[in-house]
Amino acid sequence: MIYRFRIILDTEEDVFRDLEIAQTATAEEFHNSITQAFGFDGTEMASFYISNDQWEQGEEISLFDMSDGNSPVRLMNETRLEDIASEKQTRLLYVYDFLSMWTFMVELAEIASPEAGRTYPNLMFAHGELPDSAPDKNFEAEKLDFDDLDGEYDDGLNIDDYDNLGFEEHWN
Protein backbone atom coordinates (compact mmCIF):
# COMPACT_ATOMS: atom_id res chain seq x y z
CA MET A 1 0.00 0.00 0.00
CA ILE A 2 0.96 3.63 -0.53
CA TYR A 3 0.70 6.38 2.07
CA ARG A 4 -0.23 9.83 0.79
CA PHE A 5 0.93 12.56 3.15
CA ARG A 6 0.49 16.31 3.26
CA ILE A 7 3.51 18.03 4.83
CA ILE A 8 2.72 21.60 5.94
CA LEU A 9 5.31 24.15 7.05
CA ASP A 10 4.21 25.74 10.33
CA THR A 11 3.95 29.31 9.03
CA GLU A 12 1.28 31.91 8.26
CA GLU A 13 1.72 31.49 4.49
CA ASP A 14 0.51 28.29 2.85
CA VAL A 15 3.57 26.16 2.14
CA PHE A 16 3.01 22.44 1.75
CA ARG A 17 3.96 19.36 -0.24
CA ASP A 18 1.94 16.24 -0.98
CA LEU A 19 4.07 13.11 -1.05
CA GLU A 20 3.27 9.48 -1.60
CA ILE A 21 5.53 6.75 -0.31
CA ALA A 22 5.32 3.03 0.37
CA GLN A 23 3.96 2.22 3.82
CA THR A 24 6.91 -0.14 4.28
CA ALA A 25 9.45 2.65 3.70
CA THR A 26 11.53 3.72 6.68
CA ALA A 27 11.10 7.03 8.43
CA GLU A 28 14.60 7.87 7.15
CA GLU A 29 13.43 7.40 3.55
CA PHE A 30 10.47 9.65 4.33
CA HIS A 31 12.81 12.21 5.90
CA ASN A 32 14.93 12.18 2.72
CA SER A 33 11.82 12.67 0.58
CA ILE A 34 10.68 15.63 2.68
CA THR A 35 14.09 17.35 2.57
CA GLN A 36 14.22 16.93 -1.22
CA ALA A 37 10.63 18.15 -1.68
CA PHE A 38 11.35 21.34 0.27
CA GLY A 39 14.84 21.91 -1.15
CA PHE A 40 16.92 21.25 1.96
CA ASP A 41 20.37 19.70 1.59
CA GLY A 42 19.51 17.01 4.15
CA THR A 43 22.66 17.44 6.24
CA GLU A 44 20.99 18.69 9.42
CA MET A 45 19.62 16.75 12.38
CA ALA A 46 15.92 15.92 12.20
CA SER A 47 13.24 14.05 14.13
CA PHE A 48 9.67 12.91 13.71
CA TYR A 49 7.31 13.04 16.67
CA ILE A 50 4.13 11.05 16.93
CA SER A 51 1.33 13.57 17.41
CA ASN A 52 -2.29 13.62 18.51
CA ASP A 53 -5.28 15.51 17.11
CA GLN A 54 -4.13 18.73 18.83
CA TRP A 55 -0.65 18.50 17.22
CA GLU A 56 1.00 17.87 20.58
CA GLN A 57 4.48 16.39 20.46
CA GLY A 58 4.73 12.75 21.51
CA GLU A 59 7.33 10.01 21.12
CA GLU A 60 10.43 10.95 19.12
CA ILE A 61 11.83 9.05 16.15
CA SER A 62 15.33 10.45 15.67
CA LEU A 63 17.67 10.51 12.69
CA PHE A 64 20.67 9.69 14.90
CA ASP A 65 21.03 8.25 18.38
CA MET A 66 21.99 11.27 20.46
CA SER A 67 21.04 9.67 23.77
CA ASP A 68 23.46 8.98 26.55
CA GLY A 69 22.61 5.28 26.37
CA ASN A 70 20.34 5.38 29.41
CA SER A 71 17.07 5.43 27.51
CA PRO A 72 16.08 3.65 24.31
CA VAL A 73 15.68 5.81 21.21
CA ARG A 74 13.65 4.99 18.13
CA LEU A 75 15.72 5.62 15.03
CA MET A 76 14.41 6.56 11.60
CA ASN A 77 16.40 3.88 9.78
CA GLU A 78 14.88 1.18 12.02
CA THR A 79 11.28 2.45 12.00
CA ARG A 80 8.84 1.77 9.19
CA LEU A 81 6.13 4.29 8.37
CA GLU A 82 3.46 1.65 8.95
CA ASP A 83 4.69 1.45 12.58
CA ILE A 84 4.08 5.16 13.26
CA ALA A 85 1.23 6.10 10.90
CA SER A 86 -2.12 4.44 10.27
CA GLU A 87 -5.79 5.21 9.78
CA LYS A 88 -6.03 5.72 13.55
CA GLN A 89 -2.69 7.53 13.97
CA THR A 90 -2.59 10.09 11.14
CA ARG A 91 -0.49 12.94 12.53
CA LEU A 92 3.24 13.43 12.96
CA LEU A 93 5.41 16.44 13.61
CA TYR A 94 8.67 16.74 11.72
CA VAL A 95 11.47 19.05 12.84
CA TYR A 96 14.44 19.69 10.57
CA ASP A 97 17.60 21.54 11.70
CA PHE A 98 17.34 21.98 15.45
CA LEU A 99 19.16 25.33 15.28
CA SER A 100 16.63 26.83 12.86
CA MET A 101 13.67 24.66 13.97
CA TRP A 102 11.93 24.15 10.64
CA THR A 103 8.70 22.60 11.94
CA PHE A 104 6.24 20.71 9.77
CA MET A 105 2.85 19.18 10.44
CA VAL A 106 2.61 15.84 8.63
CA GLU A 107 -0.77 14.24 8.07
CA LEU A 108 -1.63 10.93 6.49
CA ALA A 109 -4.36 11.87 4.03
CA GLU A 110 -4.96 8.56 2.27
CA ILE A 111 -3.89 4.96 2.01
CA ALA A 112 -4.03 3.82 -1.61
CA SER A 113 -2.95 1.03 -3.90
CA PRO A 114 0.29 1.56 -5.82
CA GLU A 115 -0.09 2.65 -9.43
CA ALA A 116 1.60 0.54 -12.09
CA GLY A 117 4.61 2.25 -13.62
CA ARG A 118 4.95 4.88 -10.87
CA THR A 119 8.07 5.02 -8.72
CA TYR A 120 7.86 5.85 -5.03
CA PRO A 121 8.44 8.10 -3.21
CA ASN A 122 6.62 10.52 -5.45
CA LEU A 123 6.12 14.27 -5.04
CA MET A 124 2.50 14.70 -6.09
CA PHE A 125 2.01 18.42 -5.50
CA ALA A 126 3.95 21.44 -4.27
CA HIS A 127 2.39 24.69 -3.08
CA GLY A 128 4.15 27.81 -1.83
CA GLU A 129 7.80 28.72 -1.54
CA LEU A 130 9.99 28.03 1.43
CA PRO A 131 10.94 31.29 3.20
CA ASP A 132 14.63 32.24 3.47
CA SER A 133 14.65 31.36 7.16
CA ALA A 134 12.54 29.24 9.47
CA PRO A 135 9.46 30.97 10.88
CA ASP A 136 9.89 32.29 14.41
CA LYS A 137 8.47 30.10 17.13
CA ASN A 138 6.91 31.38 20.30
CA PHE A 139 7.89 28.83 22.93
CA GLU A 140 5.93 29.61 26.07
CA ALA A 141 5.39 27.55 29.13
CA GLU A 142 2.12 27.68 30.94
CA LYS A 143 1.91 30.96 32.83
CA LEU A 144 1.99 30.48 36.59
CA ASP A 145 1.22 33.31 38.96
CA PHE A 146 3.13 32.52 42.13
CA ASP A 147 0.99 34.97 44.13
CA ASP A 148 -2.03 32.71 43.50
CA LEU A 149 -0.49 29.57 45.01
CA ASP A 150 -1.93 30.24 48.50
CA GLY A 151 1.01 28.59 50.23
CA GLU A 152 0.57 25.36 48.22
CA TYR A 153 4.30 25.09 47.65
CA ASP A 154 5.55 26.64 50.86
CA ASP A 155 8.90 25.02 51.65
CA GLY A 156 9.39 27.12 54.79
CA LEU A 157 12.46 28.89 53.40
CA ASN A 158 12.94 32.62 53.30
CA ILE A 159 15.12 33.57 50.34
CA ASP A 160 16.32 36.67 52.20
CA ASP A 161 17.51 34.63 55.20
CA TYR A 162 20.92 33.66 53.76
CA ASP A 163 22.29 32.19 56.97
CA ASN A 164 19.61 29.47 57.13
CA LEU A 165 19.38 28.39 53.48
CA GLY A 166 21.46 25.28 54.06
CA PHE A 167 24.51 25.79 51.89
CA GLU A 168 28.08 26.75 52.51
CA GLU A 169 28.88 30.04 50.79
CA HIS A 170 32.59 29.27 50.34
CA TRP A 171 32.29 25.54 49.58
CA ASN A 172 35.12 25.38 47.07
Tab-separated table of C-alpha atoms in Angstrom:
chain	number	residue	atom	x	y	z
A	1	MET	CA	0.000	0.000	0.000
A	2	ILE	CA	0.963	3.630	-0.525
A	3	TYR	CA	0.700	6.379	2.066
A	4	ARG	CA	-0.229	9.832	0.792
A	5	PHE	CA	0.928	12.555	3.155
A	6	ARG	CA	0.493	16.313	3.258
A	7	ILE	CA	3.510	18.032	4.833
A	8	ILE	CA	2.718	21.596	5.938
A	9	LEU	CA	5.306	24.150	7.051
A	10	ASP	CA	4.207	25.742	10.327
A	11	THR	CA	3.950	29.313	9.035
A	12	GLU	CA	1.276	31.905	8.255
A	13	GLU	CA	1.721	31.489	4.492
A	14	ASP	CA	0.514	28.287	2.851
A	15	VAL	CA	3.573	26.160	2.139
A	16	PHE	CA	3.009	22.442	1.749
A	17	ARG	CA	3.960	19.364	-0.240
A	18	ASP	CA	1.938	16.240	-0.985
A	19	LEU	CA	4.073	13.106	-1.049
A	20	GLU	CA	3.266	9.483	-1.603
A	21	ILE	CA	5.530	6.750	-0.312
A	22	ALA	CA	5.319	3.035	0.374
A	23	GLN	CA	3.958	2.220	3.819
A	24	THR	CA	6.914	-0.143	4.283
A	25	ALA	CA	9.446	2.654	3.703
A	26	THR	CA	11.529	3.723	6.676
A	27	ALA	CA	11.102	7.030	8.433
A	28	GLU	CA	14.597	7.870	7.151
A	29	GLU	CA	13.427	7.400	3.553
A	30	PHE	CA	10.470	9.649	4.334
A	31	HIS	CA	12.815	12.214	5.897
A	32	ASN	CA	14.932	12.180	2.718
A	33	SER	CA	11.820	12.665	0.579
A	34	ILE	CA	10.683	15.628	2.681
A	35	THR	CA	14.094	17.348	2.567
A	36	GLN	CA	14.218	16.928	-1.223
A	37	ALA	CA	10.627	18.146	-1.679
A	38	PHE	CA	11.349	21.342	0.272
A	39	GLY	CA	14.836	21.910	-1.155
A	40	PHE	CA	16.919	21.250	1.962
A	41	ASP	CA	20.367	19.698	1.589
A	42	GLY	CA	19.510	17.006	4.145
A	43	THR	CA	22.659	17.436	6.236
A	44	GLU	CA	20.991	18.689	9.422
A	45	MET	CA	19.622	16.745	12.376
A	46	ALA	CA	15.920	15.919	12.203
A	47	SER	CA	13.236	14.055	14.125
A	48	PHE	CA	9.672	12.910	13.711
A	49	TYR	CA	7.313	13.044	16.666
A	50	ILE	CA	4.131	11.052	16.931
A	51	SER	CA	1.330	13.568	17.414
A	52	ASN	CA	-2.287	13.618	18.515
A	53	ASP	CA	-5.283	15.512	17.112
A	54	GLN	CA	-4.128	18.728	18.831
A	55	TRP	CA	-0.654	18.496	17.222
A	56	GLU	CA	0.998	17.866	20.579
A	57	GLN	CA	4.485	16.389	20.459
A	58	GLY	CA	4.728	12.752	21.515
A	59	GLU	CA	7.326	10.007	21.123
A	60	GLU	CA	10.434	10.946	19.121
A	61	ILE	CA	11.827	9.051	16.145
A	62	SER	CA	15.334	10.451	15.670
A	63	LEU	CA	17.667	10.508	12.685
A	64	PHE	CA	20.668	9.688	14.903
A	65	ASP	CA	21.033	8.246	18.379
A	66	MET	CA	21.993	11.268	20.465
A	67	SER	CA	21.036	9.668	23.768
A	68	ASP	CA	23.462	8.977	26.549
A	69	GLY	CA	22.613	5.278	26.372
A	70	ASN	CA	20.337	5.378	29.414
A	71	SER	CA	17.069	5.432	27.509
A	72	PRO	CA	16.082	3.648	24.315
A	73	VAL	CA	15.679	5.812	21.209
A	74	ARG	CA	13.650	4.989	18.132
A	75	LEU	CA	15.715	5.619	15.028
A	76	MET	CA	14.414	6.564	11.600
A	77	ASN	CA	16.396	3.880	9.781
A	78	GLU	CA	14.875	1.176	12.018
A	79	THR	CA	11.280	2.451	12.003
A	80	ARG	CA	8.838	1.775	9.187
A	81	LEU	CA	6.126	4.287	8.373
A	82	GLU	CA	3.458	1.648	8.953
A	83	ASP	CA	4.687	1.449	12.579
A	84	ILE	CA	4.082	5.157	13.261
A	85	ALA	CA	1.228	6.104	10.900
A	86	SER	CA	-2.115	4.435	10.267
A	87	GLU	CA	-5.792	5.205	9.779
A	88	LYS	CA	-6.029	5.717	13.552
A	89	GLN	CA	-2.686	7.527	13.966
A	90	THR	CA	-2.589	10.093	11.139
A	91	ARG	CA	-0.489	12.941	12.533
A	92	LEU	CA	3.240	13.428	12.961
A	93	LEU	CA	5.413	16.440	13.614
A	94	TYR	CA	8.675	16.742	11.715
A	95	VAL	CA	11.473	19.047	12.844
A	96	TYR	CA	14.439	19.691	10.569
A	97	ASP	CA	17.598	21.536	11.699
A	98	PHE	CA	17.343	21.984	15.446
A	99	LEU	CA	19.162	25.329	15.279
A	100	SER	CA	16.629	26.832	12.864
A	101	MET	CA	13.668	24.663	13.974
A	102	TRP	CA	11.929	24.148	10.644
A	103	THR	CA	8.704	22.596	11.943
A	104	PHE	CA	6.237	20.711	9.765
A	105	MET	CA	2.852	19.178	10.442
A	106	VAL	CA	2.610	15.844	8.635
A	107	GLU	CA	-0.772	14.242	8.074
A	108	LEU	CA	-1.631	10.933	6.488
A	109	ALA	CA	-4.363	11.867	4.028
A	110	GLU	CA	-4.962	8.563	2.270
A	111	ILE	CA	-3.886	4.957	2.013
A	112	ALA	CA	-4.030	3.822	-1.610
A	113	SER	CA	-2.947	1.027	-3.903
A	114	PRO	CA	0.295	1.562	-5.823
A	115	GLU	CA	-0.088	2.652	-9.431
A	116	ALA	CA	1.600	0.542	-12.093
A	117	GLY	CA	4.615	2.253	-13.618
A	118	ARG	CA	4.946	4.881	-10.868
A	119	THR	CA	8.069	5.019	-8.724
A	120	TYR	CA	7.865	5.851	-5.033
A	121	PRO	CA	8.440	8.099	-3.208
A	122	ASN	CA	6.617	10.520	-5.451
A	123	LEU	CA	6.124	14.270	-5.039
A	124	MET	CA	2.501	14.698	-6.091
A	125	PHE	CA	2.007	18.421	-5.495
A	126	ALA	CA	3.948	21.440	-4.271
A	127	HIS	CA	2.393	24.687	-3.081
A	128	GLY	CA	4.153	27.808	-1.834
A	129	GLU	CA	7.796	28.716	-1.542
A	130	LEU	CA	9.991	28.027	1.430
A	131	PRO	CA	10.944	31.292	3.199
A	132	ASP	CA	14.630	32.239	3.466
A	133	SER	CA	14.655	31.361	7.158
A	134	ALA	CA	12.542	29.244	9.466
A	135	PRO	CA	9.461	30.967	10.881
A	136	ASP	CA	9.889	32.288	14.410
A	137	LYS	CA	8.473	30.096	17.135
A	138	ASN	CA	6.910	31.380	20.301
A	139	PHE	CA	7.888	28.826	22.925
A	140	GLU	CA	5.932	29.605	26.069
A	141	ALA	CA	5.387	27.546	29.126
A	142	GLU	CA	2.117	27.684	30.939
A	143	LYS	CA	1.913	30.955	32.828
A	144	LEU	CA	1.991	30.484	36.588
A	145	ASP	CA	1.219	33.315	38.958
A	146	PHE	CA	3.135	32.523	42.133
A	147	ASP	CA	0.995	34.971	44.128
A	148	ASP	CA	-2.033	32.709	43.503
A	149	LEU	CA	-0.485	29.574	45.010
A	150	ASP	CA	-1.935	30.237	48.501
A	151	GLY	CA	1.005	28.587	50.225
A	152	GLU	CA	0.565	25.359	48.221
A	153	TYR	CA	4.297	25.089	47.653
A	154	ASP	CA	5.553	26.635	50.860
A	155	ASP	CA	8.899	25.021	51.650
A	156	GLY	CA	9.388	27.117	54.786
A	157	LEU	CA	12.461	28.886	53.396
A	158	ASN	CA	12.943	32.621	53.300
A	159	ILE	CA	15.121	33.570	50.345
A	160	ASP	CA	16.317	36.667	52.196
A	161	ASP	CA	17.512	34.629	55.200
A	162	TYR	CA	20.924	33.662	53.764
A	163	ASP	CA	22.293	32.185	56.971
A	164	ASN	CA	19.615	29.473	57.126
A	165	LEU	CA	19.378	28.390	53.479
A	166	GLY	CA	21.460	25.275	54.062
A	167	PHE	CA	24.513	25.790	51.885
A	168	GLU	CA	28.079	26.751	52.509
A	169	GLU	CA	28.884	30.040	50.789
A	170	HIS	CA	32.593	29.268	50.344
A	171	TRP	CA	32.292	25.543	49.580
A	172	ASN	CA	35.123	25.384	47.071
